PDB file of C-alpha atoms in Angstrom:
ATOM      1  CA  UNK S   1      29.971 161.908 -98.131  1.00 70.00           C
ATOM      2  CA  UNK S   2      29.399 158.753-100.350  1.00 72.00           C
ATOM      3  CA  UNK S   3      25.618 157.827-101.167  1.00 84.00           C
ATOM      4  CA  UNK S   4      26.611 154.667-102.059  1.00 92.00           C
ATOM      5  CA  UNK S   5      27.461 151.404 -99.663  1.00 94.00           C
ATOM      6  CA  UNK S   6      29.073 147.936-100.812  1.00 96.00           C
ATOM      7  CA  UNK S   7      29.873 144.516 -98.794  1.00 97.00           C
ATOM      8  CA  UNK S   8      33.376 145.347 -97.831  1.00 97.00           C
ATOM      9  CA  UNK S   9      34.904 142.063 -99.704  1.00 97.00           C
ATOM     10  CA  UNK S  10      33.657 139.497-102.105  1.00 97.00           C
ATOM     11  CA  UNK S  11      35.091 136.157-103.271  1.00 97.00           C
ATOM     12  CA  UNK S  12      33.907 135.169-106.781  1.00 97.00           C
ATOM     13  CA  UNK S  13      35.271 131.592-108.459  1.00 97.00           C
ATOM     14  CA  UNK S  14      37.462 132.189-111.870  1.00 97.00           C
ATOM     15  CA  UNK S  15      34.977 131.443-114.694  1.00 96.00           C
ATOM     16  CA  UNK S  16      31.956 132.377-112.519  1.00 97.00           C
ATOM     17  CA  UNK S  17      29.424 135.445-112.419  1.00 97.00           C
ATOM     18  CA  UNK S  18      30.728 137.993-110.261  1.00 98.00           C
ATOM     19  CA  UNK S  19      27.546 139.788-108.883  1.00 98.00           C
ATOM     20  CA  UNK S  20      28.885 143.276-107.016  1.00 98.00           C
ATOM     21  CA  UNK S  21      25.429 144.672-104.893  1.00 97.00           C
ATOM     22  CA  UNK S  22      25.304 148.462-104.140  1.00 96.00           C
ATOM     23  CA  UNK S  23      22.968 150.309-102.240  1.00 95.00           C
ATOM     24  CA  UNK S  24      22.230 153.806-103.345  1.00 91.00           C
ATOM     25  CA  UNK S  25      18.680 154.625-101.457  1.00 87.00           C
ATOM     26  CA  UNK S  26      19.398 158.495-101.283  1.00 86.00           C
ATOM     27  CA  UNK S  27      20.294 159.287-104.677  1.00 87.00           C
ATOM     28  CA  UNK S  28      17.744 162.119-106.716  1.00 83.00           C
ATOM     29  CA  UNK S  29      16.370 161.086-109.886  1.00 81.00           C
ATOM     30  CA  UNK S  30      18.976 162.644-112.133  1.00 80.00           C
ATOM     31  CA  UNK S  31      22.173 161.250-110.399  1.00 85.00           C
ATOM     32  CA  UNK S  32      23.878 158.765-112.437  1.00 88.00           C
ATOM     33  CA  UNK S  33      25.267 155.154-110.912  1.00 92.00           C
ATOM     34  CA  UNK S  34      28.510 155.055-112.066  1.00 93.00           C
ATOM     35  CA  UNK S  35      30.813 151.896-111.710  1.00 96.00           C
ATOM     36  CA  UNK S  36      34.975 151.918-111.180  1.00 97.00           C
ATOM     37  CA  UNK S  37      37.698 149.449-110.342  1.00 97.00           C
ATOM     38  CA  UNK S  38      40.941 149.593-109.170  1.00 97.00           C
ATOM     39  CA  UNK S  39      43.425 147.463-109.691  1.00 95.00           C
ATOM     40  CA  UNK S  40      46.677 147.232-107.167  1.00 89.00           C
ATOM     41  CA  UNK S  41      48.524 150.319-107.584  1.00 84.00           C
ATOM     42  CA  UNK S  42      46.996 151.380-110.765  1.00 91.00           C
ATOM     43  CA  UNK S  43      44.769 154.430-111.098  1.00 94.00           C
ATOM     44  CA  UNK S  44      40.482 153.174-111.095  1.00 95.00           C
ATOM     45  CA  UNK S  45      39.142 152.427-114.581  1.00 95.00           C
ATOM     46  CA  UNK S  46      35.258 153.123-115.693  1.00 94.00           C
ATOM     47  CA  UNK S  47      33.132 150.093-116.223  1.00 96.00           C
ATOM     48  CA  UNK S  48      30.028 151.215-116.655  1.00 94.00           C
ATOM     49  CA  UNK S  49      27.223 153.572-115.769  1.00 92.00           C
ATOM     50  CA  UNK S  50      23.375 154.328-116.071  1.00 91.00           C
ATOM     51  CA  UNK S  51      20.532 156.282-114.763  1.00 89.00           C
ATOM     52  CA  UNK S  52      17.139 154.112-114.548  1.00 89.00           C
ATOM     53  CA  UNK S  53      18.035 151.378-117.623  1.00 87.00           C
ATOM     54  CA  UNK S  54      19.846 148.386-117.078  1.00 93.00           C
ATOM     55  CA  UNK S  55      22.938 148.915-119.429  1.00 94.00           C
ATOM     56  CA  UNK S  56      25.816 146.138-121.000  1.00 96.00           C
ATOM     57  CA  UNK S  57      28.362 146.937-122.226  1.00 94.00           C
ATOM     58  CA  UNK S  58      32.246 144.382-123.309  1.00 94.00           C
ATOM     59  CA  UNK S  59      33.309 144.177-119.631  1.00 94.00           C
ATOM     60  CA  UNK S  60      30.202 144.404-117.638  1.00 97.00           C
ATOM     61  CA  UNK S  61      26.443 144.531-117.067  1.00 97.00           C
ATOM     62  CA  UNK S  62      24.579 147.082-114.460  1.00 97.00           C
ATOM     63  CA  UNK S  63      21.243 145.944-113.555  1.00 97.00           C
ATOM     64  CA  UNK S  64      19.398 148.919-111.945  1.00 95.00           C
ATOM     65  CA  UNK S  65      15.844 148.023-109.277  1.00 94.00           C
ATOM     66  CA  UNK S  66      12.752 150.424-110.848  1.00 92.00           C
ATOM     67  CA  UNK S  67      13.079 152.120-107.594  1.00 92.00           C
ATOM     68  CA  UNK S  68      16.591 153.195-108.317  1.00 92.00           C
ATOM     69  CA  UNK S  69      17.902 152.105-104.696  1.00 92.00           C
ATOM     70  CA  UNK S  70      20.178 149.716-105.505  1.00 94.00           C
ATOM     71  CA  UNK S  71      22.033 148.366-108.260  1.00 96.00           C
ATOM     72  CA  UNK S  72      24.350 145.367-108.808  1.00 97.00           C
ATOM     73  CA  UNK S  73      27.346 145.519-110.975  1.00 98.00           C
ATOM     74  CA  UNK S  74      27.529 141.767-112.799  1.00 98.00           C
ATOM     75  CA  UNK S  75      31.219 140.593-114.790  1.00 97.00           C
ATOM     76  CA  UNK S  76      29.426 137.447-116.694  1.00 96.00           C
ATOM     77  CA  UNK S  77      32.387 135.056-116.727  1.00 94.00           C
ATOM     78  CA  UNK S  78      34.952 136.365-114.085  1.00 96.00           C
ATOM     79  CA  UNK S  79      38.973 136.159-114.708  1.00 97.00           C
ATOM     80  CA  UNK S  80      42.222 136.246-112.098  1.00 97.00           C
ATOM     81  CA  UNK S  81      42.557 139.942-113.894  1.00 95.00           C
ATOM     82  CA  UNK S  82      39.282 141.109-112.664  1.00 97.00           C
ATOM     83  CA  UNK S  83      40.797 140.933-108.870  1.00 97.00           C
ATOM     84  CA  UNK S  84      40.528 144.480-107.576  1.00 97.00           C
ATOM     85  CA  UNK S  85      38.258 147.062-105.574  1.00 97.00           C
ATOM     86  CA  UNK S  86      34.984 147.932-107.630  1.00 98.00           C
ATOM     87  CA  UNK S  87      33.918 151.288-106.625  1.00 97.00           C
ATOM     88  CA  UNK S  88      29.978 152.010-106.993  1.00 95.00           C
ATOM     89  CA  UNK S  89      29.687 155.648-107.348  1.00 92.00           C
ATOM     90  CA  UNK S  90      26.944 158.405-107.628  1.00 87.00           C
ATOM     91  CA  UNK S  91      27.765 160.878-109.743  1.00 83.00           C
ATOM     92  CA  UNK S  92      27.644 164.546-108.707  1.00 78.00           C
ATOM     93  CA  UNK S  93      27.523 167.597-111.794  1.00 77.00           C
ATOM     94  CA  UNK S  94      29.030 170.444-111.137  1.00 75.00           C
ATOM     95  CA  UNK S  95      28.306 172.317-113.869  1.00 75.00           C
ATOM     96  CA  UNK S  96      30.556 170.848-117.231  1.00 74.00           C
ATOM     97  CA  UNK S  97      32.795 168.431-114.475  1.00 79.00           C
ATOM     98  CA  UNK S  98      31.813 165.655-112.662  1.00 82.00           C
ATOM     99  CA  UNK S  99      32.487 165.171-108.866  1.00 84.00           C
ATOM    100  CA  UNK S 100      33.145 161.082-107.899  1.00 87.00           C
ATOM    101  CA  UNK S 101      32.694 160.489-104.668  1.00 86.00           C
ATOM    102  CA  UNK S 102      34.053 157.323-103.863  1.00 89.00           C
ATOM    103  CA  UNK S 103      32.658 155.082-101.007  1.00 88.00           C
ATOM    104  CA  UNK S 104      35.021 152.230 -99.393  1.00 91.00           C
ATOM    105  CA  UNK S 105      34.478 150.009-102.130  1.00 95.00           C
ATOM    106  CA  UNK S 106      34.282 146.293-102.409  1.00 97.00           C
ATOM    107  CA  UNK S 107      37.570 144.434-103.361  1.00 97.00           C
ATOM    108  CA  UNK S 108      36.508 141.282-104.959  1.00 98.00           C
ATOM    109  CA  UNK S 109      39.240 138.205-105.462  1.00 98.00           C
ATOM    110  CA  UNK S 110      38.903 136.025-108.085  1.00 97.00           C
ATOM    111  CA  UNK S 111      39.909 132.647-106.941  1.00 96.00           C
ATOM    112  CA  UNK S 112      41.717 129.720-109.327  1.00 95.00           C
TER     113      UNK S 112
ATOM    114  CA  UNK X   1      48.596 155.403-126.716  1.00 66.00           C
ATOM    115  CA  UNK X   2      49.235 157.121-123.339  1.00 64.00           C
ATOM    116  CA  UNK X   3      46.080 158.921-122.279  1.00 92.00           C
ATOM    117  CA  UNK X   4      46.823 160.397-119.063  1.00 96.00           C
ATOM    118  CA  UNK X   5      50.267 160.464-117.829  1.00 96.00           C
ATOM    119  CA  UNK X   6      51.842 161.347-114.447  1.00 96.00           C
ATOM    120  CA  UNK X   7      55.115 162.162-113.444  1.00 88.00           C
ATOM    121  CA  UNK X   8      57.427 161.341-111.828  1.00 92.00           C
ATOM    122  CA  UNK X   9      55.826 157.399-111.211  1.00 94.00           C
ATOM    123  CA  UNK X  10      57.262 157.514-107.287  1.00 96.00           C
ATOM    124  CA  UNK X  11      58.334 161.192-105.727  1.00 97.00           C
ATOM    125  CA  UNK X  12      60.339 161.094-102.416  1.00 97.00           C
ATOM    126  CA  UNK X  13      60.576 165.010-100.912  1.00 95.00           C
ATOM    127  CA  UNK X  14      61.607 166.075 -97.195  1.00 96.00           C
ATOM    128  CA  UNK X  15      59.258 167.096 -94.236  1.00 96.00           C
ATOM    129  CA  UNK X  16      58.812 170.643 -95.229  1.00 96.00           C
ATOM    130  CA  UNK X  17      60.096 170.712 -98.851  1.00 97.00           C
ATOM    131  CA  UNK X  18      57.951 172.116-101.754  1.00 96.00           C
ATOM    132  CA  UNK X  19      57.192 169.428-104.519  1.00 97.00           C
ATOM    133  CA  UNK X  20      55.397 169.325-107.365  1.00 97.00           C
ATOM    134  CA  UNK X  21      53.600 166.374-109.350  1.00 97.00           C
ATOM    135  CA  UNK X  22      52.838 166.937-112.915  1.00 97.00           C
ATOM    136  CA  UNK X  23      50.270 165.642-114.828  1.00 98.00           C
ATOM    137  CA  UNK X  24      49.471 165.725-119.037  1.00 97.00           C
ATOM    138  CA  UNK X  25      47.267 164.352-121.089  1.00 97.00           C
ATOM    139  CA  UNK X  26      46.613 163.280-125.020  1.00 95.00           C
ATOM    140  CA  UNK X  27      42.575 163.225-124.818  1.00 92.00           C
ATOM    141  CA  UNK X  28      42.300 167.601-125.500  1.00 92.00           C
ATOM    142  CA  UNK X  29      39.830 166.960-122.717  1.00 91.00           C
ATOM    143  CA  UNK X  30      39.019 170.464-121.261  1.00 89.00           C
ATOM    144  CA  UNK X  31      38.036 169.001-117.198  1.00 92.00           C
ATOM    145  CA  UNK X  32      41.083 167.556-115.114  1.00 95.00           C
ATOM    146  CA  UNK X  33      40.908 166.463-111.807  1.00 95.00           C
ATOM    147  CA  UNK X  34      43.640 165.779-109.157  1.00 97.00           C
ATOM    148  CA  UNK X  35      42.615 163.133-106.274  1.00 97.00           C
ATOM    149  CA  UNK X  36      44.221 162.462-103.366  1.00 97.00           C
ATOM    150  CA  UNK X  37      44.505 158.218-102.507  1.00 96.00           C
ATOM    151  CA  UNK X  38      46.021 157.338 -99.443  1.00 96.00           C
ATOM    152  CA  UNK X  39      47.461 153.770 -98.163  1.00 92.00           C
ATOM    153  CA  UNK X  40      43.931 151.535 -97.827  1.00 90.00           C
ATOM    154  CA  UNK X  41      41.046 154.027 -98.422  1.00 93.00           C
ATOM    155  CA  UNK X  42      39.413 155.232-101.389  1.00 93.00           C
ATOM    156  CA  UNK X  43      40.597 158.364-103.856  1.00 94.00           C
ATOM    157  CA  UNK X  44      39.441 161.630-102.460  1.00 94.00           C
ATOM    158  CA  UNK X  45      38.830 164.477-105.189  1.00 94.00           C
ATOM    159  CA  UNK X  46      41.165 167.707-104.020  1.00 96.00           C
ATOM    160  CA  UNK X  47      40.531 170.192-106.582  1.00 94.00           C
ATOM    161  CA  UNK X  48      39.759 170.433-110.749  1.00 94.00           C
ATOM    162  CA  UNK X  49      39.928 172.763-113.499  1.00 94.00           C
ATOM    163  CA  UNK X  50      37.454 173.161-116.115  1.00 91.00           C
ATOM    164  CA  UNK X  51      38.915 174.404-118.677  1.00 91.00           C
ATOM    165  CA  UNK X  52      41.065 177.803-116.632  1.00 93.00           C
ATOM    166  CA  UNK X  53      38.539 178.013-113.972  1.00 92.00           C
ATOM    167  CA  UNK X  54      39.841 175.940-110.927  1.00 94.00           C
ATOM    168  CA  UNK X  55      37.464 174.529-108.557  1.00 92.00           C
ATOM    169  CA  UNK X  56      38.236 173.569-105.192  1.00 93.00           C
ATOM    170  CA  UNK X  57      37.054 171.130-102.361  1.00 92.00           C
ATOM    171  CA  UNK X  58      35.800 172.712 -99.246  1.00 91.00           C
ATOM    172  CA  UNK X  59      38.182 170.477 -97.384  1.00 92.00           C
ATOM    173  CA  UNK X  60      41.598 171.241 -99.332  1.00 96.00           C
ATOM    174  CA  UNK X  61      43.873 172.010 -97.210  1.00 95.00           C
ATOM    175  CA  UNK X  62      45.594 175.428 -98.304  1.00 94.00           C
ATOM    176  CA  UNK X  63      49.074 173.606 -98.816  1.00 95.00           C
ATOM    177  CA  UNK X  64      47.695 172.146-101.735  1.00 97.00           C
ATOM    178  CA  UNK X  65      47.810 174.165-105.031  1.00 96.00           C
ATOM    179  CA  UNK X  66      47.167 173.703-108.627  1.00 97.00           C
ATOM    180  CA  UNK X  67      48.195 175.219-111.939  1.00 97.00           C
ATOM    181  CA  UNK X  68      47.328 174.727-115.395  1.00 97.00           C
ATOM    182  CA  UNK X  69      48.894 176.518-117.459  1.00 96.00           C
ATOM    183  CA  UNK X  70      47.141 174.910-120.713  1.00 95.00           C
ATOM    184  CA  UNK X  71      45.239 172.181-121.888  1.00 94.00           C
ATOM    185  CA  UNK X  72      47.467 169.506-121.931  1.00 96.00           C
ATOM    186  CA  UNK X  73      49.196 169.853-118.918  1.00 97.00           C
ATOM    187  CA  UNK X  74      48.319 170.284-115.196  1.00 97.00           C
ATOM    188  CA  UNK X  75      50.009 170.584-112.109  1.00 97.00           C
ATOM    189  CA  UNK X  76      49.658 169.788-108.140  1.00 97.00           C
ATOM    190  CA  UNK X  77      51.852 171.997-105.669  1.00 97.00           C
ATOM    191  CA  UNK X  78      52.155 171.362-101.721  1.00 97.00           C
ATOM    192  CA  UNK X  79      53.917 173.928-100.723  1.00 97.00           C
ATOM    193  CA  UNK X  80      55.309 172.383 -96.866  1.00 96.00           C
ATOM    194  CA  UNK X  81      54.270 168.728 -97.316  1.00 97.00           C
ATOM    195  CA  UNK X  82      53.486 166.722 -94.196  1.00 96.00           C
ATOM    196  CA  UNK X  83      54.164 163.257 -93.008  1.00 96.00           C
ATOM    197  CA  UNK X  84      49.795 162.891 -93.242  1.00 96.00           C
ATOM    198  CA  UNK X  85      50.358 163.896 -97.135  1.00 97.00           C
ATOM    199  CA  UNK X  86      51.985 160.838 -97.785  1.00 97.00           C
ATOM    200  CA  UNK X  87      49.706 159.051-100.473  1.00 97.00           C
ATOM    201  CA  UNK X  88      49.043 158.347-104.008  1.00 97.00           C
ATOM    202  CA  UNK X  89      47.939 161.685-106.063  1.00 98.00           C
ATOM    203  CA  UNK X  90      46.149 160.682-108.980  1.00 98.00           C
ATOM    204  CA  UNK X  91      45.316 162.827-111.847  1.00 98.00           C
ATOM    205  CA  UNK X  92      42.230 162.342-113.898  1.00 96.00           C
ATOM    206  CA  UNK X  93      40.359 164.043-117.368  1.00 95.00           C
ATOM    207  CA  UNK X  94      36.802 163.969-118.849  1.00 91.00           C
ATOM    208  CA  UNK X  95      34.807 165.302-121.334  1.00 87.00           C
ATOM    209  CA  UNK X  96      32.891 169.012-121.092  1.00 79.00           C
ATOM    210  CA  UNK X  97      29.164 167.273-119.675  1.00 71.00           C
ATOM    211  CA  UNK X  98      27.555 169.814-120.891  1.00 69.00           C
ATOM    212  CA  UNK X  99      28.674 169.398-124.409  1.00 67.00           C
ATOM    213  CA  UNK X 100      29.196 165.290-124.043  1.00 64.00           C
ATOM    214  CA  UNK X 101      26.344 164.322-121.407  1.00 64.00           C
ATOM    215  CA  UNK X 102      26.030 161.192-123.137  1.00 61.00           C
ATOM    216  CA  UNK X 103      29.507 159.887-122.963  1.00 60.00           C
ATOM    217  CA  UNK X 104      31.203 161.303-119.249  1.00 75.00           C
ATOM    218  CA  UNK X 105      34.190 158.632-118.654  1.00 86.00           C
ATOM    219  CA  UNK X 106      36.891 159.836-116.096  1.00 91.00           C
ATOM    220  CA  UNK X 107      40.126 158.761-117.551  1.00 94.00           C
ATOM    221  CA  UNK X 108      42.889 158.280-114.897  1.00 96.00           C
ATOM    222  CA  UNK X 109      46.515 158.471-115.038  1.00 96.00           C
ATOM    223  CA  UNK X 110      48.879 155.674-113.179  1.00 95.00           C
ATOM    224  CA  UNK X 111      49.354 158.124-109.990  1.00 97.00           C
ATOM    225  CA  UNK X 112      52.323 159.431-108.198  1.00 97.00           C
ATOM    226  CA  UNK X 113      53.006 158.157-105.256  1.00 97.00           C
ATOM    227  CA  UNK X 114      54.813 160.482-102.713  1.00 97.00           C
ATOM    228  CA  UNK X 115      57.000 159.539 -99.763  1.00 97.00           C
ATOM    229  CA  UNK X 116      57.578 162.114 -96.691  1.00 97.00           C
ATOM    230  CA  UNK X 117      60.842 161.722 -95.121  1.00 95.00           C
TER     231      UNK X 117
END
């Protein structure tokens, strides 16, 4: 089962912040917050990820509470392409692989 | 600059009939990963291979089989599909973690979707 939970939808104006909460209150200490999208028919793409550090990277910035039990995914000046489901995601080692298990997502429309 | 590619793009088989997707990629990464997407819910990982050794869900269904027969290439096998089968079957690649921990992207092909008449 998914440890992570997202608002089912979001709307987000084109040019805007789009700020993408996720709840994570049951991950251990050395699970990773990982970050996906997927855009319509198209396999998901990484964003980001992090562990206890809020990270930034070209297409996004993850801002992660001390307490680790939520994050919130944040796309500083939103476009019509960024329309899709973001997937929050805590990743799961299995030895030299990684298991993703995704939750239901938030799809997030950028509006004209 | 293909990373990940998946063929065929769309795969129509019969109630019953064997299929197989196939899956390559140009990353030499040694994990791949076959997930299971169907129509409004999120992907669901089926089985992966690190390196030869294949890993499986606990909740695979026995119809569905893999093969790799070397780095590059990977396959998914359902050997009587079902009308509940029906879905997109992505395939996906990553680094070794224990060699990379510090850069541990999934890279995802385009998916196959597969129609069961």
């Amino acid at each position: 089962d998914a440890k992570t939970t997202q608002p089912p939808s979001m709307d987000c104006a084109e040019g805007r912040a789009a700020n993408l909460p996720c709840n994570h209150s049951t991950i251990s200490g050395n699970e990773y917050v990982y970050w996906y999208r997927q855009i319509h028919s198209q396999g998901p793409q990484y964003i980001i990820h992090g562990l206890k550090n809020n990270e930034t990277n070209e297409m996004a910035s993850l801002i992660i509470t001390e307490d680790r039990k939520s994050s919130t995914l944040i796309l500083p000046h939103a476009t019509l392409r960024d329309t899709a489901v973001y997937y929050c995601i805590a990743l799961v080692q299995i030895q030299g692989a990684q298991k993703l298990v995704f939750g239901q997502g938030t799809r997030l429309t950028i509006n004209p | 600059d293909a990373m990940v590619i998946q063929n065929p793009r769309y795969q129509v088989t019969q109630f019953g009939k064997p299929v197989t997707l196939s899956c390559s990629q140009t990353l030499n990464h040694n994990v791949m990963y076959w997930y299971q997407q169907k129509s409004s819910q999120a992907p669901k990982l089926l089985f992966h291979y690190y390196d030869k050794d294949f890993n499986n869900e606990a909740d695979t269904p026995d119809n569905f089989q893999s093969r790799r027969p070397n780095t590059s290439f990977c396959f998914l096998d359902i050997r009587s599909p079902g009308l509940g089968d029906a879905a997109m079957y992505l395939c996906a690649t990553s680094r070794d973690l224990l060699t990379y921990s510090s850069y541990n992207e999934q890279f995802f092909g385009p998916g196959t979707r597969l129609t069961v008449l």
